[in-house]
mmCIF file of C-alpha atoms and ligand atoms in Angstrom:
data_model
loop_
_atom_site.group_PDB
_atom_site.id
_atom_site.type_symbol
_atom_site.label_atom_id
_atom_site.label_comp_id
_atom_site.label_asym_id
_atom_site.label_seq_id
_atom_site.Cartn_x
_atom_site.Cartn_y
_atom_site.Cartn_z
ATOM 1 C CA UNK A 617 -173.765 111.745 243.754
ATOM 2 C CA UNK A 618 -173.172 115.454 243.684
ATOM 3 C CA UNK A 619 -173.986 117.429 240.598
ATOM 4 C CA UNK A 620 -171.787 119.491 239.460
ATOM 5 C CA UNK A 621 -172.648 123.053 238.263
ATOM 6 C CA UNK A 622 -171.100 125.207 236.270
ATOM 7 C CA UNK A 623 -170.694 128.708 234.659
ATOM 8 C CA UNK A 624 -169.242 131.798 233.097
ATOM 9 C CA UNK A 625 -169.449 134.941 232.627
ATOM 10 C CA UNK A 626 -167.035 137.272 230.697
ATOM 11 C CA UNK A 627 -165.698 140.198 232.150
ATOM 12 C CA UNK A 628 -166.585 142.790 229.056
ATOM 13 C CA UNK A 629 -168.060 145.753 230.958
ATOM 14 C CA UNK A 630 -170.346 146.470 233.645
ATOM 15 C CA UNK A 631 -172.313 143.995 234.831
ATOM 16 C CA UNK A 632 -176.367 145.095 234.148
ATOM 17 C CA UNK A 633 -180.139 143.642 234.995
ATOM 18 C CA UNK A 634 -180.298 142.289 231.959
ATOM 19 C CA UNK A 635 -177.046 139.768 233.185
ATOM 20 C CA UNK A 636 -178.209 139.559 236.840
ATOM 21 C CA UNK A 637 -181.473 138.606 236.473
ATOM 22 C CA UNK A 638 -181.050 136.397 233.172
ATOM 23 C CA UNK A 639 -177.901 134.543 235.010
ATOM 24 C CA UNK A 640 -176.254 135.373 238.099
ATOM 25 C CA UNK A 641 -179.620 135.415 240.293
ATOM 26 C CA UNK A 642 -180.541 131.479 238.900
ATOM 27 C CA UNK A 643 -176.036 130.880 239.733
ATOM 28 C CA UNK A 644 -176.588 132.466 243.215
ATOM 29 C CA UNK A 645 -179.843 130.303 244.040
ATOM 30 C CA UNK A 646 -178.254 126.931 242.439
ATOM 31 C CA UNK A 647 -175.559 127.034 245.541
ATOM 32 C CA UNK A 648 -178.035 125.919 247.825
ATOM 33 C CA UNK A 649 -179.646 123.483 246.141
ATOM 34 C CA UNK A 650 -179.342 119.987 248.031
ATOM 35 C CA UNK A 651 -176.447 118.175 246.306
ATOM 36 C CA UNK A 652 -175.052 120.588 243.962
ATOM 37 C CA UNK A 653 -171.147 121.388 243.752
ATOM 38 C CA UNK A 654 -171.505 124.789 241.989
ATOM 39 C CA UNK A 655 -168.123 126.554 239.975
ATOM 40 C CA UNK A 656 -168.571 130.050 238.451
ATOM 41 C CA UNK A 657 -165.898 131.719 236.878
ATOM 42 C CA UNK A 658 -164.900 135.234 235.393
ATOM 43 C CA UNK A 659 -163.969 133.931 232.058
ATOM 44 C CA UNK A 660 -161.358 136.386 231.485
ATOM 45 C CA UNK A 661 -159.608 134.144 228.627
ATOM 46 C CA UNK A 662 -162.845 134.773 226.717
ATOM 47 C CA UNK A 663 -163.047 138.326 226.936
ATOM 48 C CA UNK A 664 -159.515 138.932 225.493
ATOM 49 C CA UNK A 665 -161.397 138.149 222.531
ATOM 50 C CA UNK A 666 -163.310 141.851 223.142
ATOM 51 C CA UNK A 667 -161.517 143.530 225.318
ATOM 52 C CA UNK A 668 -157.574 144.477 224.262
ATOM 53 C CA UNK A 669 -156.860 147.047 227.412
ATOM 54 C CA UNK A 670 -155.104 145.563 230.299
ATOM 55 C CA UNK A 671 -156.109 148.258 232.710
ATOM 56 C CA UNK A 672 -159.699 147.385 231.780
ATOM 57 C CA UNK A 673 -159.518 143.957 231.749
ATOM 58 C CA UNK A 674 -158.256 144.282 234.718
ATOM 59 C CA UNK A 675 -160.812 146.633 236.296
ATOM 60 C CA UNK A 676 -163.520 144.229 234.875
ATOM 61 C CA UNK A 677 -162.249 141.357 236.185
ATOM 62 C CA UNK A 678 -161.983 142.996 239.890
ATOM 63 C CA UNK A 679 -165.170 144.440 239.114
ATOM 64 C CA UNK A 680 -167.649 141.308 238.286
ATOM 65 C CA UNK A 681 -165.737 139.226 241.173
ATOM 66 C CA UNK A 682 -167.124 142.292 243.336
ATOM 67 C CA UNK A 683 -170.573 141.869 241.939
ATOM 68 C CA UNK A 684 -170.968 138.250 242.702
ATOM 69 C CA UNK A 685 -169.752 138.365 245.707
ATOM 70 C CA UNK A 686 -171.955 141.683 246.762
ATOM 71 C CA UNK A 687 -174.517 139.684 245.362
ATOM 72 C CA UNK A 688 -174.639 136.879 247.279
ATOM 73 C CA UNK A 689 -172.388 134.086 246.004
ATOM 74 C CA UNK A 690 -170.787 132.028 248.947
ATOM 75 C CA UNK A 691 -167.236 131.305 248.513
ATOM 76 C CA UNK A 692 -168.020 128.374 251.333
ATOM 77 C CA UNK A 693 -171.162 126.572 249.026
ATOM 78 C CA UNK A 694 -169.619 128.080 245.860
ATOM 79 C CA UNK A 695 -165.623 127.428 243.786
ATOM 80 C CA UNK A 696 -165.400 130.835 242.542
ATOM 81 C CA UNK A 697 -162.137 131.552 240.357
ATOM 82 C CA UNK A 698 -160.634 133.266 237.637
ATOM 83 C CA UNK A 699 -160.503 131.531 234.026
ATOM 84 C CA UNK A 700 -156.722 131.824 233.399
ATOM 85 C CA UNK A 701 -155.662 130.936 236.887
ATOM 86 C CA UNK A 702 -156.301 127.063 235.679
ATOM 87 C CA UNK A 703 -153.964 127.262 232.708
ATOM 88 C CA UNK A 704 -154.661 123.477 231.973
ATOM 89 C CA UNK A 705 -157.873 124.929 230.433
ATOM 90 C CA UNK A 706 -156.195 126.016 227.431
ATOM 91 C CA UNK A 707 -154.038 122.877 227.344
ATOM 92 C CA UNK A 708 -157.534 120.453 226.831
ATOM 93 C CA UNK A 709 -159.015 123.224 224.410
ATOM 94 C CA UNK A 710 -156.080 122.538 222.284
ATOM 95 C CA UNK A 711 -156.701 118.497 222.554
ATOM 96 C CA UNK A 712 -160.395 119.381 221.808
ATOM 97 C CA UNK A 713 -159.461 121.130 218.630
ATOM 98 C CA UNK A 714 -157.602 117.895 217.187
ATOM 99 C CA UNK A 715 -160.907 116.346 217.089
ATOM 100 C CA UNK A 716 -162.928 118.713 216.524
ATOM 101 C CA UNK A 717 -164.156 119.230 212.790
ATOM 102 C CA UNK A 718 -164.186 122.862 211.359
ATOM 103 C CA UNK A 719 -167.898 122.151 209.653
ATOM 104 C CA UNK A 720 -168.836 122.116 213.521
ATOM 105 C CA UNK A 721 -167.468 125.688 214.444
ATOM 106 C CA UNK A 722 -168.314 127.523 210.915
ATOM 107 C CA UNK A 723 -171.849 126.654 211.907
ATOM 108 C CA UNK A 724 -171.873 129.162 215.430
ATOM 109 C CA UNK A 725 -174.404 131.765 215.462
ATOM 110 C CA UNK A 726 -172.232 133.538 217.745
ATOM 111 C CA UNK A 727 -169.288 133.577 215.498
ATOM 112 C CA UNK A 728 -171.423 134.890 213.105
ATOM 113 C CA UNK A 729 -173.223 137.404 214.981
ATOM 114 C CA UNK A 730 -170.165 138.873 216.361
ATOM 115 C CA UNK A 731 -168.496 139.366 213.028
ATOM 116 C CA UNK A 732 -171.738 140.857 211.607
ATOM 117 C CA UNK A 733 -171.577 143.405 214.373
ATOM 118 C CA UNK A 734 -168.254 144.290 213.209
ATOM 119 C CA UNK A 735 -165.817 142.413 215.531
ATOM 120 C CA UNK A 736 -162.654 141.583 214.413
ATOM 121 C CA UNK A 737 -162.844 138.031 213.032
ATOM 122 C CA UNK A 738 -159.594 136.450 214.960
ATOM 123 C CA UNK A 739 -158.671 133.344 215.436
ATOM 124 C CA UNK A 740 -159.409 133.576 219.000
ATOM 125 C CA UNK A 741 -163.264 134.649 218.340
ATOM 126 C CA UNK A 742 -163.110 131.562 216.103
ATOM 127 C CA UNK A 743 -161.806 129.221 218.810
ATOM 128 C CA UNK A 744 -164.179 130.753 221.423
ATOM 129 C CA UNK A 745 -166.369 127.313 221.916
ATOM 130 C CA UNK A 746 -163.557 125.081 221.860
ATOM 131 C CA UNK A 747 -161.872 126.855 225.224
ATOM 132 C CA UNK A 748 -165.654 127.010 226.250
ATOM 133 C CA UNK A 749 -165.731 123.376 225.998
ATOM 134 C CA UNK A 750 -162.572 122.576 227.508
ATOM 135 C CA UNK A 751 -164.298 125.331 230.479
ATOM 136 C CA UNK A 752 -167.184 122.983 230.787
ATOM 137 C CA UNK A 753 -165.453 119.374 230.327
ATOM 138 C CA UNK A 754 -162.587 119.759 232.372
ATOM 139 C CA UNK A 755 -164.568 120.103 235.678
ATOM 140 C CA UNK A 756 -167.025 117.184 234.288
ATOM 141 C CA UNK A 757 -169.726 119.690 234.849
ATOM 142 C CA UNK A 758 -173.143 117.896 234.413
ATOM 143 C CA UNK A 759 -175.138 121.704 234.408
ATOM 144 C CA UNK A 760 -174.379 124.282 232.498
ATOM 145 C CA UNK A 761 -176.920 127.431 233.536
ATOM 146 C CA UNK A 762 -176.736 129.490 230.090
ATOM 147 C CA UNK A 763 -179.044 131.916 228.754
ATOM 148 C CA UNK A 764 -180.654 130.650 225.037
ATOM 149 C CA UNK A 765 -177.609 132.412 223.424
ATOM 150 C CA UNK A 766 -175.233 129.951 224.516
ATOM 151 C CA UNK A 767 -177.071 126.826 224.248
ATOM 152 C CA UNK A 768 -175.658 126.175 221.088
ATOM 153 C CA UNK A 769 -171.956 126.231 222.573
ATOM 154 C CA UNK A 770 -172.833 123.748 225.256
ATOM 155 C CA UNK A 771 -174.450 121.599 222.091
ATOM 156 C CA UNK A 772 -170.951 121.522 220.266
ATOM 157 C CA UNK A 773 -169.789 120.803 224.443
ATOM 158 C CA UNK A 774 -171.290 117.569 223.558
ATOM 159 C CA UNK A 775 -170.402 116.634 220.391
ATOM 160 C CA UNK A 776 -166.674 117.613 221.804
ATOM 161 C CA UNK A 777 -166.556 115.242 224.388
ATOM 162 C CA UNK A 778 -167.981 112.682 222.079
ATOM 163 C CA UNK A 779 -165.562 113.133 219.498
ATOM 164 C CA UNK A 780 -162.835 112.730 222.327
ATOM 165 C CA UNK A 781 -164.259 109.766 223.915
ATOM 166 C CA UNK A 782 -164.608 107.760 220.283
ATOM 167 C CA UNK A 783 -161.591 108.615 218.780
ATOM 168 C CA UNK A 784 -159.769 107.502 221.764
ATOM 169 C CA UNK A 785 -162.048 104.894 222.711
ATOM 170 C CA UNK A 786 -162.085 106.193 226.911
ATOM 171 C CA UNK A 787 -165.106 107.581 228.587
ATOM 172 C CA UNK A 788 -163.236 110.393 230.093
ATOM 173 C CA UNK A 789 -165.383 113.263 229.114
ATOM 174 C CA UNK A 790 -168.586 113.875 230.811
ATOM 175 C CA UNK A 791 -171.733 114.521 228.522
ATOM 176 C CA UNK A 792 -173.152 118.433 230.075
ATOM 177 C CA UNK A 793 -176.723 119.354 229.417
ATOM 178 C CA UNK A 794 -177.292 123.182 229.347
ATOM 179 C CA UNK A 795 -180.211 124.674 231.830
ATOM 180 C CA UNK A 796 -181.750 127.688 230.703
ATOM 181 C CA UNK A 797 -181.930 130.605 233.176
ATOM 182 C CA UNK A 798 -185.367 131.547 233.647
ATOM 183 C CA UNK A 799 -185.606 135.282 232.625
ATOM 184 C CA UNK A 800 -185.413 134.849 228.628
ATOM 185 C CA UNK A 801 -185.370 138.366 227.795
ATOM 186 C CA UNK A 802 -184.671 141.582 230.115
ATOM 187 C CA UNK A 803 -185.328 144.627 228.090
ATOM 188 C CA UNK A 804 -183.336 147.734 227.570
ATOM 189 C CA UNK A 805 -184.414 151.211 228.079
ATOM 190 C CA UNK A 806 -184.984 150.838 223.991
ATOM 191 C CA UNK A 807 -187.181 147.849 224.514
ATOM 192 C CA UNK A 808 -184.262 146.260 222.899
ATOM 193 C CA UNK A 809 -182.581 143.025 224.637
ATOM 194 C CA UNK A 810 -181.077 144.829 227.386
ATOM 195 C CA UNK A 811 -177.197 144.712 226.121
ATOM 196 C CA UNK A 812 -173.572 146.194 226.982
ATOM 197 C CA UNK A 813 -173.434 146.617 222.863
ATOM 198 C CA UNK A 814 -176.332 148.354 222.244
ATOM 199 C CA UNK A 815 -176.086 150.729 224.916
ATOM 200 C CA UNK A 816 -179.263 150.521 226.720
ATOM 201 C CA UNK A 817 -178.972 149.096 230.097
ATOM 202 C CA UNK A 818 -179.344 149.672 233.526
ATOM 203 C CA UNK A 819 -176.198 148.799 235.217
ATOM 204 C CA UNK A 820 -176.543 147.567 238.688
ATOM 205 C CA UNK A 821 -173.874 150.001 240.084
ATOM 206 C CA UNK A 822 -176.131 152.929 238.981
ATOM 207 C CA UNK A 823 -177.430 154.700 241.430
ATOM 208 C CA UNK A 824 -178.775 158.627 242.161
ATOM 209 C CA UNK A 825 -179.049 161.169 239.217
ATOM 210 C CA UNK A 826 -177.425 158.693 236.808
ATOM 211 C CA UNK A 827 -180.007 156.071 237.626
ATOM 212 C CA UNK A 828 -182.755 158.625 237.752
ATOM 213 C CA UNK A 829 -182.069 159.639 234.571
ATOM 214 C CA UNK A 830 -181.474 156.147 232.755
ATOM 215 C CA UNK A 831 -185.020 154.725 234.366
ATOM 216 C CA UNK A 832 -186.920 158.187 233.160
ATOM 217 C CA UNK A 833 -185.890 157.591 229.557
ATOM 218 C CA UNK A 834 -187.389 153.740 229.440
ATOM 219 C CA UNK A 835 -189.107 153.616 226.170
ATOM 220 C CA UNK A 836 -193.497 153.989 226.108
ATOM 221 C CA UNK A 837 -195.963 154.307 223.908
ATOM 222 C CA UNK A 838 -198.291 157.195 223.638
ATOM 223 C CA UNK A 839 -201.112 156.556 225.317
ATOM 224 C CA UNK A 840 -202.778 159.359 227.302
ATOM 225 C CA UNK A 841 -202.755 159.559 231.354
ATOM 226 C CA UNK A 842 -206.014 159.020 232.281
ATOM 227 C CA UNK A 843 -206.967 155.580 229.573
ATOM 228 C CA UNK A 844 -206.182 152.530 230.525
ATOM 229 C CA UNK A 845 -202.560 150.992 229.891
ATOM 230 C CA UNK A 846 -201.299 147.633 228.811
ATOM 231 C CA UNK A 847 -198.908 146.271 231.248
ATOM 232 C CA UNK A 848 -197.850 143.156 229.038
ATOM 233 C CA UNK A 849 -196.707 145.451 226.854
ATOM 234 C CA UNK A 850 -194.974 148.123 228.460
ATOM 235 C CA UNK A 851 -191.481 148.084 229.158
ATOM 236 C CA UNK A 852 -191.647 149.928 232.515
ATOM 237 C CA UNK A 853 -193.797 147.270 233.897
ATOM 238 C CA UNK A 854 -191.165 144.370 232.495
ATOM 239 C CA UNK A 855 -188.824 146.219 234.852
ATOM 240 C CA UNK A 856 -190.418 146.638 237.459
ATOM 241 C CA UNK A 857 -191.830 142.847 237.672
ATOM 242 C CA UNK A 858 -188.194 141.905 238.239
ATOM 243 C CA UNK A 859 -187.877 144.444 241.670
ATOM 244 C CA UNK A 860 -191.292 143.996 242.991
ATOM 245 C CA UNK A 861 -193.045 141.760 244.645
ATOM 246 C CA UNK A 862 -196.061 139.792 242.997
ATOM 247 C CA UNK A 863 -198.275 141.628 245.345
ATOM 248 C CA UNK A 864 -197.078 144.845 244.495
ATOM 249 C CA UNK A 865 -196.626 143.816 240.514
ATOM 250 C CA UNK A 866 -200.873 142.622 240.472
ATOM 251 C CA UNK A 867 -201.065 146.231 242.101
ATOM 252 C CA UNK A 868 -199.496 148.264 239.604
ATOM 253 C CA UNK A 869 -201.501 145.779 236.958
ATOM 254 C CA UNK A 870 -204.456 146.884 238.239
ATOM 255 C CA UNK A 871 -203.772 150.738 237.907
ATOM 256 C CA UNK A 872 -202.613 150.341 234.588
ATOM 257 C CA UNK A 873 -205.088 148.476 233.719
ATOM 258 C CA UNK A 874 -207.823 151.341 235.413
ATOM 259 C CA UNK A 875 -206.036 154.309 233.578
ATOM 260 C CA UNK A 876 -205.259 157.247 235.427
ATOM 261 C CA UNK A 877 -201.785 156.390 235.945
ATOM 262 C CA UNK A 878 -198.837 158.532 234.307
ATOM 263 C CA UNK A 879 -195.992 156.391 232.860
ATOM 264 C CA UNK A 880 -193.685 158.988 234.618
ATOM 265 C CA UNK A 881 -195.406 157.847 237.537
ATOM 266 C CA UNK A 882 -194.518 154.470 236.970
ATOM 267 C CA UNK A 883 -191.287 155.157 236.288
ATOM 268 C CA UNK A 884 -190.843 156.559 239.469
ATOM 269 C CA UNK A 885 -192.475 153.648 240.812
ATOM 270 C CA UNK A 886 -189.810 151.773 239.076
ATOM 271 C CA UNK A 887 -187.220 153.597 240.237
ATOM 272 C CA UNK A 888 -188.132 153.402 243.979
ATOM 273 C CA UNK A 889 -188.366 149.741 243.423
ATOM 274 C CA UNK A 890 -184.567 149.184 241.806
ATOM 275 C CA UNK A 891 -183.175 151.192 244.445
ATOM 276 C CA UNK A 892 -184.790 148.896 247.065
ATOM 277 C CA UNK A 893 -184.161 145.737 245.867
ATOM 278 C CA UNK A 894 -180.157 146.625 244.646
ATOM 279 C CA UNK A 895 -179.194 149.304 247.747
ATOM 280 C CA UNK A 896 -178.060 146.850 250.049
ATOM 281 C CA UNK A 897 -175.905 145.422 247.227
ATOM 282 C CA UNK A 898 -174.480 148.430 246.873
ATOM 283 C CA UNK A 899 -173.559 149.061 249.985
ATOM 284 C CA UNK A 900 -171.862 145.696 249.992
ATOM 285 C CA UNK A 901 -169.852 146.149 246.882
ATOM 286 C CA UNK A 902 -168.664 149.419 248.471
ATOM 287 C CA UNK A 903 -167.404 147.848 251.500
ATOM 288 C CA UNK A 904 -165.836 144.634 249.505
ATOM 289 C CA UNK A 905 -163.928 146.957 247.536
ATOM 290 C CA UNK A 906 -162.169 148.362 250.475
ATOM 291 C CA UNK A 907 -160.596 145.008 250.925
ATOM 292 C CA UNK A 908 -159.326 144.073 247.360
ATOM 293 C CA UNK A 909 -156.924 141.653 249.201
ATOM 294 C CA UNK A 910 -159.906 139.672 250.586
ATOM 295 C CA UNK A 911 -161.303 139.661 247.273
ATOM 296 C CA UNK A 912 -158.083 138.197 245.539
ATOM 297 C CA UNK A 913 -158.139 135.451 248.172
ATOM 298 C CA UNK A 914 -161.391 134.573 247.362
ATOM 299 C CA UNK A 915 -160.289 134.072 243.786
ATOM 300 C CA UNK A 916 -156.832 132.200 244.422
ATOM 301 C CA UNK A 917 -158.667 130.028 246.716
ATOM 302 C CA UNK A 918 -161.427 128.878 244.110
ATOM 303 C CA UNK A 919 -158.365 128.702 241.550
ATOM 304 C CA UNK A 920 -156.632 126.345 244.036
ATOM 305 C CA UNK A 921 -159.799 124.070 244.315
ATOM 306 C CA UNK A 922 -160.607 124.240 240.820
ATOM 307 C CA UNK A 923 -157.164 123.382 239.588
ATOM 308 C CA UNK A 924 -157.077 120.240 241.578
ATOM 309 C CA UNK A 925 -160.137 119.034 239.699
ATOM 310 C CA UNK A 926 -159.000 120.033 235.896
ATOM 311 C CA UNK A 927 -155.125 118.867 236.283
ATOM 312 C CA UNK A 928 -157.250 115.064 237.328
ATOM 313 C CA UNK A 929 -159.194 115.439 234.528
ATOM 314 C CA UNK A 930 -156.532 116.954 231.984
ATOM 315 C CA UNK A 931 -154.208 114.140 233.565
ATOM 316 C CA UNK A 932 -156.538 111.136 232.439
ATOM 317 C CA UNK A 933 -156.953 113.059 228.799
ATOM 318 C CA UNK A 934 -153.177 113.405 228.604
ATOM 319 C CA UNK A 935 -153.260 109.155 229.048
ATOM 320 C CA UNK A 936 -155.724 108.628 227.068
ATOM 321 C CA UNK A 937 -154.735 110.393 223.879
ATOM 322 C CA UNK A 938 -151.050 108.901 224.550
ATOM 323 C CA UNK A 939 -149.459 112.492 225.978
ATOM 324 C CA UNK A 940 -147.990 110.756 228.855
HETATM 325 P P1 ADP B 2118 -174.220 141.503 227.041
HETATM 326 O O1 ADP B 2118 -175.292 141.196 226.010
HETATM 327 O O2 ADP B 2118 -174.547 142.717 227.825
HETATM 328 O O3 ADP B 2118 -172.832 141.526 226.431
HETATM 329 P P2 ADP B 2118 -173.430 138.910 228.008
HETATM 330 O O4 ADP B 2118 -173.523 138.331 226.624
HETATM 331 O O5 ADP B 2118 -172.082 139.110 228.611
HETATM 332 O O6 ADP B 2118 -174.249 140.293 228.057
HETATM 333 O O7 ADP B 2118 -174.331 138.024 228.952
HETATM 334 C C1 ADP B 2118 -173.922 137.406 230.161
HETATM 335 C C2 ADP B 2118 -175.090 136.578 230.664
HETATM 336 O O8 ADP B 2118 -176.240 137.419 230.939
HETATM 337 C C3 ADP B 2118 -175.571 135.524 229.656
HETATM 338 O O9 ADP B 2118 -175.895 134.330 230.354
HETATM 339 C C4 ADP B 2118 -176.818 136.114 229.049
HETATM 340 O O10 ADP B 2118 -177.733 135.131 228.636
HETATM 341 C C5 ADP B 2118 -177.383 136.981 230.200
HETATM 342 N N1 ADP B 2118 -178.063 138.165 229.677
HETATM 343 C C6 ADP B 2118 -177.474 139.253 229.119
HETATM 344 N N2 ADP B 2118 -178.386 140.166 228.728
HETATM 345 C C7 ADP B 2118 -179.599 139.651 229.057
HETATM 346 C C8 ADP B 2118 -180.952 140.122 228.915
HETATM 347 N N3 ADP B 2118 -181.218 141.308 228.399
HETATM 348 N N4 ADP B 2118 -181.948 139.328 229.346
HETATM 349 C C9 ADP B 2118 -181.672 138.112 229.905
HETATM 350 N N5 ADP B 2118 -180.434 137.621 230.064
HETATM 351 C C10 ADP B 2118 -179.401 138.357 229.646
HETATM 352 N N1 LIG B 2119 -169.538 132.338 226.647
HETATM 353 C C1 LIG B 2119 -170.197 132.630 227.903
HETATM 354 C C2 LIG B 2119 -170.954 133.989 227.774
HETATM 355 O O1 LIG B 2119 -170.579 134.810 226.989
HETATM 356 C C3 LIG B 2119 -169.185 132.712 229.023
HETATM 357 C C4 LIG B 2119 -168.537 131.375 229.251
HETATM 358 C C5 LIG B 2119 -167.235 131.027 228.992
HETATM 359 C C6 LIG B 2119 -169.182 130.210 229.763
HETATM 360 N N2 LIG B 2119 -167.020 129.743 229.317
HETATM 361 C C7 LIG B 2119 -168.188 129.192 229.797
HETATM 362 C C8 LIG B 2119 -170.492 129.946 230.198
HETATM 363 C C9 LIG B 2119 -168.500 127.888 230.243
HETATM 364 C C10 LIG B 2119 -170.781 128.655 230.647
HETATM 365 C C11 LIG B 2119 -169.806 127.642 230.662
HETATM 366 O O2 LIG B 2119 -171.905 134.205 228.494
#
């Protein structure tokens, strides 16, 4: 039986290497594994709970369907849509609520982190993993590729569909496991996790002076040109493991590990090697968004797919909890 795949990703800003690879490399990759039936979506519902602009919305949703798709995600292997084109999500996040205690919410670290950064606490930010649930159950995903900060939503995923499936004694709802993208921890040009809110990333659209510029200021310590470095250490060489290959990574190990080599040098390094590995990306994005049209097809056509699968599922939920 196929397994189905699925994830999200909010449209919130510019997409970064921090978000491609700690996610959408291990989505792109999971399309052709044998037997998966991947879905990614731009979970636009979620980031109304950030972003209160239409135009931008807007701009970010067109903006992170051009990235995947300049990135390499097949709309042939892959059902790529937007999160409010399947209305019916909201519809199960609001049958998920009625069983869902508030104990189980009050406890996300998310919630909390957000309102410690200074968010407004709405009702919406509250609600966040219920309509994340309702995301993941309504297309009885199995997978859920997350990075570690949303493991805990696809935990109270779980207990959701439990809840459901007891109280109204039906095994409609599909137990998901998360999968944790590979990359734990891209840093930022502060050696901070590399992050939209903390200003410090390299976005992948960056390219030229702007790039130049973002890549020379990458944090480093002090240590003098011509002694030996520590490359597990240094944030530069976190970078540029990502862009090169492993031959080229044990090469720059080595000089680091000699002395003799500059950190600007490295960063220069670095910077050859991001403009190699994301220039033909570019390139691609430029073209794609020439054809917005194209694009927008893309995205009705997933929504068509997807919708066929959540008004099934929403369908036997409606039966079950005696809606219909
Ligand atoms: P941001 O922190 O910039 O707002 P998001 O929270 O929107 O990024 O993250 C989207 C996806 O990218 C998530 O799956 C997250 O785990 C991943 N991600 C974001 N930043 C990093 C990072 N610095 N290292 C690894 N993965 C990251
Ligand atoms: N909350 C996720 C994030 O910020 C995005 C998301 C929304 C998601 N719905 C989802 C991820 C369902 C996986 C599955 O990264």
């Amino acid at each position: 039986m196929a397994t189905r795949i699925l994830s999200g990703v909010q449209p919130s800003g510019q997409l970064h290497l921090g978000n491609y690879f700690g996610a959408i490399k291990q989505h792109i990759e999971l399309q052709d594994l044998p037997g998966a039936e991947p879905y990614y979506f731009i979970a636009d519902f979620h980031a109304m709970t950030t972003v209160q602009d239409a135009a931008k919305l807007r701009e970010f949703v067109t903006g992170v369907a051009l990235d995947y798709l300049a990135l390499g995600l097949d709309s042939k292997k892959a059902v790529f849509f937007r999160q409010s084109d399947v209305p019916e999500v909201a519809e199960l996040a609001w049958m998920l609520s009625c069983v869902t205690g508030m104990g189980l919410l009050e406890r996300a670290h998310s919630y909390k982190d957000k309102t410690a950064k200074g968010l407004k606490p709405s009702v919406g930010l509250f609600y966040y993993p219920v309509l994340m649930a309702a995301d993941i159950l309504i297309y009885k995903s199995k997978l859920v590729p997350v990075g570690q900060d949303q493991v805990q939503h696809v935990e109270m995923t779980q207990d959701m569909a439990q809840y459901f499936n007891n109280i109204y004694g039906c095994e409609v709802l599909v137990r998901p496991e998360a999968k944790l993208n590979e990359t734990a921890k891209v840093p930022g040009v502060d050696g901070e996790k590399m992050s939209k809110s903390y200003g410090n990333t390299i976005d992948l659209q960056m390219e030229g002076a702007e790039l130049k510029k973002r890549v020379m200021s990458v944090k480093t310590d002090s240590t003098p040109v011509d002694q030996p470095k520590n490359p597990e250490t240094c944030n530069v060489f976190a970078l540029y493991k990502l862009v090169a290959s492993p031959e080229e990574t044990k090469e720059l190990e080595a000089q680091y590990r000699a002395g003799g080599l500059g950190y600007g040098d490295a960063k220069k390094k670095l910077l050859a090697k991001i403009d190699e590995f994301f220039e033909p990306y570019r390139e691609t994005r430029k073209d794609l968004a020439k054809n917005l049209d194209h694009v927008e097809q893309v995205l009705r056509d997933g929504a068509a797919r997807a919708r066929a699968v959540a008004r099934q599922t929403l369908d036997e939920c409606k039966k079950a909890s005696g809606l219909s």
